[in-house]
Amino acid sequence: MAEHVVDGDVQPVGMAQPLVRQGSHGRSRVFLDAEEMKQKVKEALAKPSYNVFDFYHRTGFFQWLAKSSIFESLTLGVIGLNALWLAYDTNSNNADSLLTARLEFQIAEIFFCTYYTMEWYIRFMAFERKCNTMRDGWFVFDSILVFLMVGETVVMTLLMLIMGPGGPISMDLGNASILRLFRLLRLSRMARMLRSMPELMILIKGMAAATTSVFFIMCLQLILLYVFAIAFTQLAAGTQMGAYYFPNVLHSMYTLLLYGTFLDNLADFCDGVAAESSLCLALVFVFVLLSACTVLNMLIGILCEVVSAVTAVEKEEMTVLFVTNKLQRVLKKLDKNNDGHLCKDEFMKILEEPEAARALEEVGVDPVSVVDFADFIFGQDDEEGSENLSFSKFMEILLTLRQDNKATIRDMISLRSHVKGQLDKLVNQLCREVPQMSPRSLKAHHTGGEGSLLLRDDAQFVFGGDAVDHYSGDLRILEDLLTLKKQYSDRVHFVIGNRDVNKLRLPFELSERFISTWPLQEHPGVYWLEEEDRPKNCIPEAGNHAAEHLKWILARTMGAPRAFERRREELQRGGAEVDDAAVVQSFVQEARPGGLLFEYLTLAELAVKVGDSLFVHGGLPRSGLEWRPGWLPPSGESLPLDAWLQGLADFKSRQLAQILEPGPGPLPEDSWSMRGGYDHPQPGAALMQYMMRDLPDGSRQPSIIYNGFLGDDYQPLELDASSRQWLREGGVRRVVAGHLPHGDSPLILVYEDITVITADISYASEVVWEAEDETSRDQAVCEVLLGEEGRVHGALATGCPFEARLDDPLLGTLRGEHAEWRVKGRADGRLILSKNDKWDFTCRLE
């Protein structure tokens, strides 16, 4: 068992904890980028690609025939034959209709019509759901062509046969040769042949991709033609050359396009212009340079660039598909559990297949290097390195390992994320396996920033209470603690501190009803305050409102004069300005049911026992070990430790239940603070009183929240024999407490077989170090690690690391001529010695 405590009265900034924080329209372009297009191809291939076969039946004759490569090749052959036959038909067939054509033309037409209809029927019957036929573009396209061909070859021929050669159909359609025009649509079937010729597809896709570029080049060319046409029309007016070549703007544009752009018989054109106007000739040369030499060459360059980019994309797609299909065939053979996923062992066996290794080489991946990357491929998202990857995810990672890939910003970000993840895992592992590492000796690690907290598997975490009001991050601390408790409910423990309970007063004392009832001059304050600290002397007369009352409460009754502005700083991190009313509302809301602090109190206890260690915020009562509030008479009984703990828990639960379901009680005649909570109708008043040190009559409150193991002079108190026996019988050999500060390092006291650790260092900035430089409270932190080898470690106010092992025989002993120096631990190989006059601590190293 390993336990951990961080006392709540220390600064949370920089505190080592047994936790790990994990961290948290543009316009279309004219020119295409090959690398970007390749990336889109890779992303597209990661998704399931469209295949009409997915709509077919899984079994049956028609689906088998439709999927057959022989049937596909036969169909392409018939399409090619039909294209050649159309040329022969056009040259040799002069008949107006099929009825009057020679026999070979009739046979050919019937053959092609029959084959295309049969092919359409086979594909139609192959579809499992016939409505999916409308989702396949090629089938819809072929359906239209078949419909037209059947209409021309069969329907129209039958109508002409029925109505006779002199009928209206023969007279209207025969002479117009409309049917011959329909035959030209059959040539569109050749588009299907292009799919089997990748080179032709590349050219066609290049032309399609260049459409935008060509459009803008043509716009530029049109502007040039228009501008120069106006110029030539005006300059050549009144000449024979102007009347012939440039009579008007439209004809001038035609002349410039023909002679100046297409360069048709340019020499004769220039001679004709030069004979009448040298200025027009010079303008012709300028136009030819701009139009034919510049714009058209730009068009050629853009077309080359686009076709090059499309070629690269098509090559990328064909290569990736080739490798994907080949690796997928190998994977099906080696996939032992048939889950369609790849594990590291299966991957290593794939590389042993010569076919797969050659496929990787063809795609530009070195198979030998891939072996070294196996841990990266299968371990980048899994701490144990045993991740199973889907085939699409595996191919995506594999394509990033190609040797000709260029590094991008995305790759750099991925690298940073991967390195950070590896470092976080390394820190976690070190925190689990090397808990004694220096200088932070962590059971786990707190990285700071936003994120979640993690607890080491074999650790218990005890939070000592009262971390708030010392840092402009109180709400975040509470959220982190509550999240941690929900995640590790049986291994995370909260101890209630006096500041925690004290805030339950705020919803009542900051209410408008309360403030209006008690004017400043009549407000009694709290009974332990001197006259000058009462509200009438601290709150300005014009400031009798909630914000000034809250500032007074925080400064005079909670020892946190900067807490109001620190809360404002935390609320302002959202970017908006925060006024006083918002700060007040924040404090009030967190103390009400449903608020963060109230939820913390609901989950926390007044005392916690973990293993053989007892955790309390302050200390054990000085007036006997039975549990009882100070206003109840003693029963004379000493409760067993477990019953004592249960009594404390029941008392806390009853008080919080009153706040959750308050009665309709009347407005009290005096303030809660005047009577210290005794017999007060405010819900939860008894719990608030229990966190105070004294009773109104001046006697000591038997409170484990406010009491401590130090006397009024801040010197250690003796732990009497009966108390030690009571702890022993309860299975306790260590007591960890806080509340009463003792310099910048914890005080460890040994009472025979009972060890007491007081770990409050909240006033470290008041420590004076002999022969040391400037001190800083922000540098002082500590944590208590309890296990087989208990120890306390942290940093002193000077920033120097310190350590105290509970088995060190010198701990707690007195040294010096007058035995005024107490040993508190070791730093830099020397003993830490401390003496104090109440709150004034002086330390030195020896």
CSV table of N, CA and C in Angstrom, one decimal, residues 630-737:
chain,number,residue,atom,x,y,z
A,630,GLY,N,-18.3,20.7,21.1
A,630,GLY,CA,-17.9,21.3,22.4
A,630,GLY,C,-19.1,21.8,23.2
A,631,TRP,N,-20.2,22.0,22.6
A,631,TRP,CA,-21.4,22.5,23.4
A,631,TRP,C,-22.2,21.3,24.0
A,632,LEU,N,-21.7,20.1,23.8
A,632,LEU,CA,-22.4,18.9,24.4
A,632,LEU,C,-21.6,18.5,25.6
A,633,PRO,N,-22.2,18.0,26.7
A,633,PRO,CA,-21.4,17.6,27.9
A,633,PRO,C,-20.8,16.3,27.5
A,634,PRO,N,-19.6,16.0,28.1
A,634,PRO,CA,-18.9,14.8,27.8
A,634,PRO,C,-19.6,13.6,28.4
A,635,SER,N,-19.5,12.5,27.6
A,635,SER,CA,-20.2,11.2,28.1
A,635,SER,C,-19.4,10.4,29.0
A,636,GLY,N,-18.1,10.7,29.1
A,636,GLY,CA,-17.2,9.9,29.9
A,636,GLY,C,-16.7,8.6,29.2
A,637,GLU,N,-17.1,8.4,27.9
A,637,GLU,CA,-16.7,7.2,27.2
A,637,GLU,C,-15.7,7.6,26.2
A,638,SER,N,-14.8,6.7,25.9
A,638,SER,CA,-13.8,6.8,24.8
A,638,SER,C,-14.1,5.9,23.7
A,639,LEU,N,-14.6,6.5,22.6
A,639,LEU,CA,-15.1,5.7,21.5
A,639,LEU,C,-13.9,5.0,20.8
A,640,PRO,N,-14.1,3.8,20.3
A,640,PRO,CA,-13.1,3.2,19.4
A,640,PRO,C,-12.9,4.1,18.2
A,641,LEU,N,-11.7,4.0,17.6
A,641,LEU,CA,-11.4,4.8,16.5
A,641,LEU,C,-12.4,4.8,15.3
A,642,ASP,N,-12.8,3.5,14.9
A,642,ASP,CA,-13.8,3.4,13.8
A,642,ASP,C,-15.1,4.1,14.2
A,643,ALA,N,-15.6,3.9,15.4
A,643,ALA,CA,-16.8,4.6,15.8
A,643,ALA,C,-16.7,6.1,15.9
A,644,TRP,N,-15.5,6.5,16.3
A,644,TRP,CA,-15.2,8.0,16.3
A,644,TRP,C,-15.2,8.6,14.9
A,645,LEU,N,-14.6,7.8,13.9
A,645,LEU,CA,-14.7,8.3,12.6
A,645,LEU,C,-16.1,8.3,12.0
A,646,GLN,N,-16.9,7.3,12.4
A,646,GLN,CA,-18.2,7.2,11.9
A,646,GLN,C,-19.1,8.4,12.5
A,647,GLY,N,-18.8,8.7,13.8
A,647,GLY,CA,-19.5,9.8,14.4
A,647,GLY,C,-19.3,11.1,13.7
A,648,LEU,N,-18.0,11.3,13.4
A,648,LEU,CA,-17.7,12.5,12.6
A,648,LEU,C,-18.4,12.6,11.3
A,649,ALA,N,-18.4,11.5,10.6
A,649,ALA,CA,-19.0,11.4,9.3
A,649,ALA,C,-20.5,11.7,9.3
A,650,ASP,N,-21.2,11.1,10.4
A,650,ASP,CA,-22.6,11.3,10.5
A,650,ASP,C,-22.9,12.7,10.8
A,651,PHE,N,-22.1,13.3,11.7
A,651,PHE,CA,-22.3,14.8,12.1
A,651,PHE,C,-22.2,15.6,10.8
A,652,LYS,N,-21.2,15.4,10.0
A,652,LYS,CA,-21.0,16.2,8.8
A,652,LYS,C,-22.2,16.1,7.8
A,653,SER,N,-22.6,14.8,7.7
A,653,SER,CA,-23.7,14.5,6.8
A,653,SER,C,-25.0,15.2,7.2
A,654,ARG,N,-25.3,15.2,8.5
A,654,ARG,CA,-26.5,15.8,9.0
A,654,ARG,C,-26.5,17.3,8.8
A,655,GLN,N,-25.4,17.9,9.0
A,655,GLN,CA,-25.3,19.4,8.8
A,655,GLN,C,-25.4,19.8,7.3
A,656,LEU,N,-24.8,19.0,6.4
A,656,LEU,CA,-25.0,19.3,5.0
A,656,LEU,C,-26.4,19.1,4.6
A,657,ALA,N,-27.1,18.1,5.2
A,657,ALA,CA,-28.5,17.8,4.8
A,657,ALA,C,-29.4,18.9,5.2
A,658,GLN,N,-29.0,19.6,6.3
A,658,GLN,CA,-29.8,20.8,6.7
A,658,GLN,C,-29.7,21.9,5.6
A,659,ILE,N,-28.5,22.0,5.0
A,659,ILE,CA,-28.4,23.1,4.0
A,659,ILE,C,-29.1,22.7,2.7
A,660,LEU,N,-29.1,21.4,2.4
A,660,LEU,CA,-29.8,20.9,1.2
A,660,LEU,C,-31.3,21.1,1.3
A,661,GLU,N,-31.8,20.9,2.5
A,661,GLU,CA,-33.3,21.0,2.7
A,661,GLU,C,-33.6,21.9,3.9
A,662,PRO,N,-33.3,23.2,3.8
A,662,PRO,CA,-33.5,24.1,4.9
A,662,PRO,C,-35.0,24.3,5.3
A,663,GLY,N,-35.2,24.5,6.6
A,663,GLY,CA,-36.6,24.8,7.0
A,663,GLY,C,-37.0,26.2,6.7
A,664,PRO,N,-38.2,26.5,7.0
A,664,PRO,CA,-38.7,27.9,6.7
A,664,PRO,C,-38.4,28.9,7.9
A,665,GLY,N,-37.4,28.6,8.7
A,665,GLY,CA,-37.2,29.4,9.9
A,665,GLY,C,-37.2,30.9,9.7
A,666,PRO,N,-37.5,31.6,10.8
A,666,PRO,CA,-37.6,33.1,10.6
A,666,PRO,C,-36.2,33.7,10.6
A,667,LEU,N,-36.1,35.0,10.2
A,667,LEU,CA,-34.8,35.7,10.2
A,667,LEU,C,-34.3,35.8,11.6
A,668,PRO,N,-33.0,35.4,11.9
A,668,PRO,CA,-32.5,35.4,13.2
A,668,PRO,C,-32.4,36.8,13.8
A,669,GLU,N,-32.5,36.9,15.1
A,669,GLU,CA,-32.4,38.2,15.8
A,669,GLU,C,-31.0,38.8,15.8
A,670,ASP,N,-30.0,38.0,15.8
A,670,ASP,CA,-28.6,38.4,15.7
A,670,ASP,C,-27.9,37.6,14.7
A,671,SER,N,-26.6,38.0,14.4
A,671,SER,CA,-25.9,37.3,13.3
A,671,SER,C,-25.3,36.0,13.8
A,672,TRP,N,-25.1,35.2,12.8
A,672,TRP,CA,-24.4,33.9,13.1
A,672,TRP,C,-23.1,34.0,13.9
A,673,SER,N,-22.3,35.0,13.4
A,673,SER,CA,-21.0,35.1,13.9
A,673,SER,C,-21.0,35.7,15.4
A,674,MET,N,-22.1,36.3,15.8
A,674,MET,CA,-22.1,36.8,17.1
A,674,MET,C,-22.2,35.7,18.1
A,675,ARG,N,-23.0,34.7,17.8
A,675,ARG,CA,-23.1,33.6,18.7
A,675,ARG,C,-22.2,32.4,18.3
A,676,GLY,N,-21.4,32.6,17.3
A,676,GLY,CA,-20.4,31.5,16.9
A,676,GLY,C,-21.1,30.3,16.4
A,677,GLY,N,-22.4,30.4,16.0
A,677,GLY,CA,-23.1,29.3,15.4
A,677,GLY,C,-23.9,28.6,16.4
A,678,TYR,N,-23.8,28.8,17.7
A,678,TYR,CA,-24.6,28.1,18.6
A,678,TYR,C,-26.0,28.4,18.6
A,679,ASP,N,-26.9,27.3,18.5
A,679,ASP,CA,-28.3,27.4,18.6
A,679,ASP,C,-28.8,28.4,17.5
A,680,HIS,N,-28.1,28.5,16.4
A,680,HIS,CA,-28.5,29.5,15.4
A,680,HIS,C,-29.3,28.8,14.4
A,681,PRO,N,-30.4,29.4,13.9
A,681,PRO,CA,-31.3,28.8,12.9
A,681,PRO,C,-30.7,28.6,11.5
A,682,GLN,N,-29.5,29.2,11.3
A,682,GLN,CA,-28.9,29.1,9.9
A,682,GLN,C,-28.6,27.6,9.7
A,683,PRO,N,-29.0,27.0,8.6
A,683,PRO,CA,-28.7,25.6,8.3
A,683,PRO,C,-27.1,25.4,8.3
A,684,GLY,N,-26.7,24.3,8.9
A,684,GLY,CA,-25.3,24.0,8.9
A,684,GLY,C,-24.5,24.8,9.9
A,685,ALA,N,-25.1,25.5,10.8
A,685,ALA,CA,-24.4,26.4,11.7
A,685,ALA,C,-23.5,25.6,12.7
A,686,ALA,N,-23.9,24.4,13.1
A,686,ALA,CA,-23.1,23.6,14.0
A,686,ALA,C,-21.8,23.2,13.3
A,687,LEU,N,-21.8,22.8,12.1
A,687,LEU,CA,-20.6,22.4,11.4
A,687,LEU,C,-19.7,23.6,11.2
A,688,MET,N,-20.2,24.8,11.0
A,688,MET,CA,-19.4,26.0,10.9
A,688,MET,C,-18.7,26.3,12.3
A,689,GLN,N,-19.5,26.1,13.3
A,689,GLN,CA,-18.9,26.3,14.7
A,689,GLN,C,-17.8,25.3,15.0
A,690,TYR,N,-18.0,24.1,14.5
A,690,TYR,CA,-17.0,23.0,14.8
A,690,TYR,C,-15.6,23.3,14.2
A,691,MET,N,-15.6,24.2,13.2
A,691,MET,CA,-14.2,24.5,12.6
A,691,MET,C,-13.5,25.6,13.4
A,692,MET,N,-14.2,26.2,14.4
A,692,MET,CA,-13.5,27.2,15.2
A,692,MET,C,-12.7,26.7,16.3
A,693,ARG,N,-11.7,27.5,16.8
A,693,ARG,CA,-10.8,27.0,17.8
A,693,ARG,C,-11.4,27.1,19.2
A,694,ASP,N,-12.1,28.2,19.5
A,694,ASP,CA,-12.6,28.4,20.9
A,694,ASP,C,-14.1,28.5,20.9
A,695,LEU,N,-14.6,28.2,22.1
A,695,LEU,CA,-16.1,28.4,22.4
A,695,LEU,C,-16.3,29.9,22.8
A,696,PRO,N,-17.5,30.4,22.7
A,696,PRO,CA,-17.7,31.8,23.2
A,696,PRO,C,-17.4,32.1,24.6
A,697,ASP,N,-17.3,31.0,25.5
A,697,ASP,CA,-16.9,31.3,26.8
A,697,ASP,C,-15.4,31.2,27.0
A,698,GLY,N,-14.7,31.1,25.9
A,698,GLY,CA,-13.2,31.1,26.0
A,698,GLY,C,-12.6,29.7,26.1
A,699,SER,N,-13.4,28.7,26.3
A,699,SER,CA,-12.8,27.4,26.5
A,699,SER,C,-12.4,26.8,25.1
A,700,ARG,N,-11.6,25.8,25.1
A,700,ARG,CA,-11.1,25.2,23.9
A,700,ARG,C,-12.1,24.3,23.2
A,701,GLN,N,-12.3,24.5,21.9
A,701,GLN,CA,-13.2,23.6,21.1
A,701,GLN,C,-12.5,22.3,20.8
A,702,PRO,N,-13.1,21.2,21.1
A,702,PRO,CA,-12.5,19.9,20.8
A,702,PRO,C,-12.6,19.5,19.3
A,703,SER,N,-12.0,20.4,18.5
A,703,SER,CA,-12.2,20.2,17.0
A,703,SER,C,-11.0,19.7,16.4
A,704,ILE,N,-11.1,18.7,15.6
A,704,ILE,CA,-9.9,18.1,14.8
A,704,ILE,C,-9.6,19.0,13.6
A,705,ILE,N,-10.5,19.9,13.3
A,705,ILE,CA,-10.2,20.8,12.2
A,705,ILE,C,-9.2,21.9,12.6
A,706,TYR,N,-9.5,22.5,13.8
A,706,TYR,CA,-8.7,23.7,14.2
A,706,TYR,C,-7.6,23.3,15.2
A,707,ASN,N,-7.7,22.3,16.0
A,707,ASN,CA,-6.7,21.9,16.9
A,707,ASN,C,-5.4,21.4,16.2
A,708,GLY,N,-4.4,21.3,16.9
A,708,GLY,CA,-3.1,20.8,16.3
A,708,GLY,C,-2.2,20.2,17.3
A,709,PHE,N,-1.1,19.8,16.8
A,709,PHE,CA,-0.1,19.1,17.7
A,709,PHE,C,1.0,20.2,18.2
A,710,LEU,N,0.6,21.5,18.0
A,710,LEU,CA,1.5,22.5,18.5
A,710,LEU,C,0.7,23.4,19.5
A,711,GLY,N,1.5,23.9,20.5
A,711,GLY,CA,0.9,24.7,21.5
A,711,GLY,C,0.7,26.1,21.0
A,712,ASP,N,0.3,27.0,21.9
A,712,ASP,CA,0.1,28.4,21.5
A,712,ASP,C,1.4,29.1,21.2
A,713,ASP,N,2.5,28.6,21.7
A,713,ASP,CA,3.8,29.1,21.4
A,713,ASP,C,4.4,28.4,20.1
A,714,TYR,N,3.6,27.6,19.5
A,714,TYR,CA,4.0,26.8,18.3
A,714,TYR,C,5.2,25.8,18.6
A,715,GLN,N,5.3,25.4,19.8
A,715,GLN,CA,6.2,24.3,20.2
A,715,GLN,C,5.4,23.0,20.3
A,716,PRO,N,6.0,21.9,19.9
A,716,PRO,CA,5.3,20.6,19.9
A,716,PRO,C,4.7,20.3,21.3
A,717,LEU,N,3.5,19.7,21.2
A,717,LEU,CA,2.9,19.2,22.4
A,717,LEU,C,3.2,17.7,22.6
A,718,GLU,N,3.1,17.2,23.8
A,718,GLU,CA,3.3,15.8,24.0
A,718,GLU,C,2.0,15.0,23.7
A,719,LEU,N,2.2,13.9,23.1
A,719,LEU,CA,1.1,13.0,22.8
A,719,LEU,C,1.0,11.9,23.9
A,720,ASP,N,0.1,12.1,24.8
A,720,ASP,CA,0.0,11.3,26.1
A,720,ASP,C,-0.1,9.8,25.8
A,721,ALA,N,0.1,9.0,26.8
A,721,ALA,CA,0.1,7.5,26.6
A,721,ALA,C,-1.3,7.0,26.2
A,722,SER,N,-2.4,7.6,26.8
A,722,SER,CA,-3.7,7.2,26.5
A,722,SER,C,-4.1,7.4,25.0
A,723,SER,N,-3.6,8.6,24.5
A,723,SER,CA,-3.8,8.9,23.1
A,723,SER,C,-3.1,7.9,22.2
A,724,ARG,N,-1.8,7.6,22.6
A,724,ARG,CA,-1.1,6.6,21.7
A,724,ARG,C,-1.7,5.3,21.8
A,725,GLN,N,-2.2,4.9,23.0
A,725,GLN,CA,-2.8,3.6,23.1
A,725,GLN,C,-4.1,3.5,22.2
A,726,TRP,N,-4.9,4.6,22.3
A,726,TRP,CA,-6.1,4.7,21.5
A,726,TRP,C,-5.8,4.6,20.0
A,727,LEU,N,-4.7,5.2,19.5
A,727,LEU,CA,-4.4,5.1,18.1
A,727,LEU,C,-3.9,3.7,17.8
A,728,ARG,N,-3.1,3.2,18.7
A,728,ARG,CA,-2.6,1.8,18.5
A,728,ARG,C,-3.8,0.8,18.3
A,729,GLU,N,-4.7,0.9,19.2
A,729,GLU,CA,-5.9,0.0,19.1
A,729,GLU,C,-6.7,0.2,17.9
A,730,GLY,N,-6.6,1.4,17.3
A,730,GLY,CA,-7.4,1.6,16.1
A,730,GLY,C,-6.5,1.3,14.8
A,731,GLY,N,-5.3,0.7,15.0
A,731,GLY,CA,-4.5,0.3,13.9
A,731,GLY,C,-3.8,1.5,13.2
A,732,VAL,N,-3.5,2.6,14.0
A,732,VAL,CA,-2.8,3.7,13.4
A,732,VAL,C,-1.4,3.8,14.0
A,733,ARG,N,-0.4,4.0,13.1
A,733,ARG,CA,0.9,4.3,13.6
A,733,ARG,C,1.5,5.6,13.1
A,734,ARG,N,0.7,6.3,12.2
A,734,ARG,CA,1.1,7.6,11.7
A,734,ARG,C,-0.1,8.5,11.7
A,735,VAL,N,0.1,9.8,12.1
A,735,VAL,CA,-0.9,10.8,12.0
A,735,VAL,C,-0.4,11.9,11.2
A,736,VAL,N,-1.1,12.3,10.1
A,736,VAL,CA,-0.7,13.4,9.2
A,736,VAL,C,-1.7,14.5,9.3
A,737,ALA,N,-1.2,15.7,9.6
A,737,ALA,CA,-2.0,16.9,9.8
A,737,ALA,C,-1.4,18.1,9.2
